[in-house]
CSV table of C-alpha atoms in Angstrom, one decimal:
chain,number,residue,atom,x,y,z
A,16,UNK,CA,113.1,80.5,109.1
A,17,UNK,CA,110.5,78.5,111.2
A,18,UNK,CA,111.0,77.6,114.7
A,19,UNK,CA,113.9,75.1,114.5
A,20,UNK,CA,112.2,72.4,116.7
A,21,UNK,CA,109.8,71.8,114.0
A,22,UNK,CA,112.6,71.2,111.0
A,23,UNK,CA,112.8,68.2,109.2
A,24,UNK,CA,115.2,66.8,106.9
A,25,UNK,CA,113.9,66.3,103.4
A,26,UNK,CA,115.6,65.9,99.8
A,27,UNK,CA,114.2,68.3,97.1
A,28,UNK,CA,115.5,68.6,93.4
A,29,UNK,CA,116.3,72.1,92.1
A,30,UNK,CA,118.2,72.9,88.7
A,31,UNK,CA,121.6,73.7,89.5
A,32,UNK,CA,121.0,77.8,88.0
A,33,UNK,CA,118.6,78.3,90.7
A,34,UNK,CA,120.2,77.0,93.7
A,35,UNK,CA,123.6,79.4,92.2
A,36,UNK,CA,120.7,82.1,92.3
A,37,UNK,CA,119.6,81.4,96.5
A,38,UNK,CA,123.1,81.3,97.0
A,39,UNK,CA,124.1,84.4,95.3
A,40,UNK,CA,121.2,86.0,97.4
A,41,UNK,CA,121.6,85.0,100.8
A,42,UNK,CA,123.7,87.9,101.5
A,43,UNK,CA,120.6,90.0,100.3
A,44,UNK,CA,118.7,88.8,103.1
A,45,UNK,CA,119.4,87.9,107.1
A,46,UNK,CA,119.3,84.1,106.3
A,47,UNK,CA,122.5,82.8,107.7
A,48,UNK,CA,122.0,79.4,105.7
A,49,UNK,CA,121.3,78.1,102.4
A,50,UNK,CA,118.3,76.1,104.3
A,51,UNK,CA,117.0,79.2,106.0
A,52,UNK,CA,116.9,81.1,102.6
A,53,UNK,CA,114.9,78.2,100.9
A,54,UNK,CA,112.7,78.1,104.4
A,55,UNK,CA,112.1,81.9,103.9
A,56,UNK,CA,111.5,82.1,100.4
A,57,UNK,CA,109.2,79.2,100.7
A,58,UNK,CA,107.0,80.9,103.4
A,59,UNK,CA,107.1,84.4,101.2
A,60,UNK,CA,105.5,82.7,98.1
A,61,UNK,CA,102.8,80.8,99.9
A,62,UNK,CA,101.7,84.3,101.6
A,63,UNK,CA,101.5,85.8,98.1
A,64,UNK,CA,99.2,82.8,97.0
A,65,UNK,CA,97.2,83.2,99.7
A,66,UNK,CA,97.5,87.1,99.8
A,67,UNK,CA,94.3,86.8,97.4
A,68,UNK,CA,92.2,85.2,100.5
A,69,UNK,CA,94.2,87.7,102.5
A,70,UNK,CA,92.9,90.9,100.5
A,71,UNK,CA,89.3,89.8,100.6
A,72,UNK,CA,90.0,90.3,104.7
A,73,UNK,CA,91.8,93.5,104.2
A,74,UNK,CA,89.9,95.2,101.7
A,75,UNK,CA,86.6,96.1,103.3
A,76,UNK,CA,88.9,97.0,106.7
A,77,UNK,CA,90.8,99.8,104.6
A,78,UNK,CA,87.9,100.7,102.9
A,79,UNK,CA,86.0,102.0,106.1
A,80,UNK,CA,89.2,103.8,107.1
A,81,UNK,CA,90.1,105.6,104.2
A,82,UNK,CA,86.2,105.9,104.2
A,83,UNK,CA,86.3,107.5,107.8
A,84,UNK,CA,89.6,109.8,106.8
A,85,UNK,CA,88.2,111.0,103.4
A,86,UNK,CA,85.1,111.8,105.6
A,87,UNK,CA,86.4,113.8,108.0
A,88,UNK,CA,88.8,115.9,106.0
A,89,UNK,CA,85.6,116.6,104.2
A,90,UNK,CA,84.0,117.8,106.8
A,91,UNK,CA,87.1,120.2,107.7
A,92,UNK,CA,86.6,121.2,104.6
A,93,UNK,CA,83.4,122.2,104.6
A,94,UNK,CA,83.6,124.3,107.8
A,95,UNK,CA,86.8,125.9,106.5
A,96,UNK,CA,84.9,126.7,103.5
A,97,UNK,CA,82.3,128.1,105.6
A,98,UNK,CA,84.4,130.4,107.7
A,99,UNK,CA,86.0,131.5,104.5
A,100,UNK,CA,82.8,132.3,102.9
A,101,UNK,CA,81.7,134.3,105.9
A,102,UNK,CA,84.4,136.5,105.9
A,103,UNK,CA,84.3,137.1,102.4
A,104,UNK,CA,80.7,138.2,102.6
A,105,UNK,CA,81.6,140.8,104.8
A,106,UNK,CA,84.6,141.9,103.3
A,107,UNK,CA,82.0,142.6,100.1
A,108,UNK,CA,79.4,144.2,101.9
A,109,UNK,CA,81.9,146.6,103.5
A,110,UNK,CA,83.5,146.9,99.6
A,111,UNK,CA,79.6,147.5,98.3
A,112,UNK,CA,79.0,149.8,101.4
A,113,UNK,CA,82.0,152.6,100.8
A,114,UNK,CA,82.0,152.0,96.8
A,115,UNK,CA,79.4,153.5,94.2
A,116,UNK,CA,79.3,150.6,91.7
A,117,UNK,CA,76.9,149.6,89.4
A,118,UNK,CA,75.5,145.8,88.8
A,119,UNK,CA,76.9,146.6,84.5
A,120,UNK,CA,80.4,146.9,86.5
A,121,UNK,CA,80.0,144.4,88.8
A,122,UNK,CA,78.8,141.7,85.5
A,123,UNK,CA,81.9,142.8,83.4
A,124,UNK,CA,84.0,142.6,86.4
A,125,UNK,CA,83.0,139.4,87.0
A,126,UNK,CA,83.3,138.0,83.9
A,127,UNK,CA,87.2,139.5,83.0
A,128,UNK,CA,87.7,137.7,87.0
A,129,UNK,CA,87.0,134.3,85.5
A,130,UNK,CA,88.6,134.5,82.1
A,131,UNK,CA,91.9,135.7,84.5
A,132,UNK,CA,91.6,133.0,87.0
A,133,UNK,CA,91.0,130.1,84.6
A,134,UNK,CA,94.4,131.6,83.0
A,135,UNK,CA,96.2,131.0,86.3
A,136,UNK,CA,94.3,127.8,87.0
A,137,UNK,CA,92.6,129.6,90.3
A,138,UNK,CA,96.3,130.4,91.8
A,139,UNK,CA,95.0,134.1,91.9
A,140,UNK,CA,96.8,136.5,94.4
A,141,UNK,CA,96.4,139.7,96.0
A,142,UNK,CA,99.6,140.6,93.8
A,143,UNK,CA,97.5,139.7,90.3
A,144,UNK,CA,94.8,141.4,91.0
A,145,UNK,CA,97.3,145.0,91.8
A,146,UNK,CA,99.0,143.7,88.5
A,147,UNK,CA,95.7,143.7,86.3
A,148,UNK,CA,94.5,147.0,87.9
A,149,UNK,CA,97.5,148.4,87.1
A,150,UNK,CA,97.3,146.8,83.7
């Protein structure tokens, strides 16, 4: 409730049902009076109507944040992906180094790769690929 220095005695009129309602949920909330509830409630609903002139605020500030995040876990992403990459292209030029493979090989290989790791929706593991040699 506000500041109790600034209180005011005023009559309102409210249907009977409702007032049962505030008083039935008092005990919901750490209002120690029926006045305080009223007080509280009162102060909650005119922040929601003006929650509208509130957003308009709010919105562009959390839009250059998550902006900022989404950015930088991009750019993470990208060096990860990088580092990744790098290995991986020496891990196959060592693989094309100590194995006698021809490029018909390599395209078939490729290929039966995609169909299996669109089948496990790119969740492919060391342990598939020893499952599919093995047949």
């Amino acid at each position: 409730m506000s500041n109790g220095n600034d209180a005011v005695r005023t009559g309102i009129y409210i249907s009977r049902n409702l007032l049962k309602r505030c008083d039935e949920n008092i005990s919901k909330t750490n209002a120690s009076s029926r006045s305080e509830f009223i007080s509280d409630a009162t102060e909650m609903y005119i922040a929601w109507l003006n929650s509208k002139e509130t957003s308009k605020m709010l919105t562009p500030a959390l839009e250059s944040v998550i902006g900022a995040k989404i950015a930088d876990t991009e750019n993470r992403l990208a060096r990860l992906l990088f580092k990744m990459s790098v290995e991986m292209a020496m891990m196959m030029n060592v693989l094309a180094a100590s194995n006698d493979v021809d490029k018909e090989s390599i395209n078939r290989l490729r290929g039966e790769c995609i169909k299996e790791v669109k089948r496990l929706n790119g969740r492919f593991s060391f342990e598939d690929a020893v499952d599919w040699q093995n047949g």
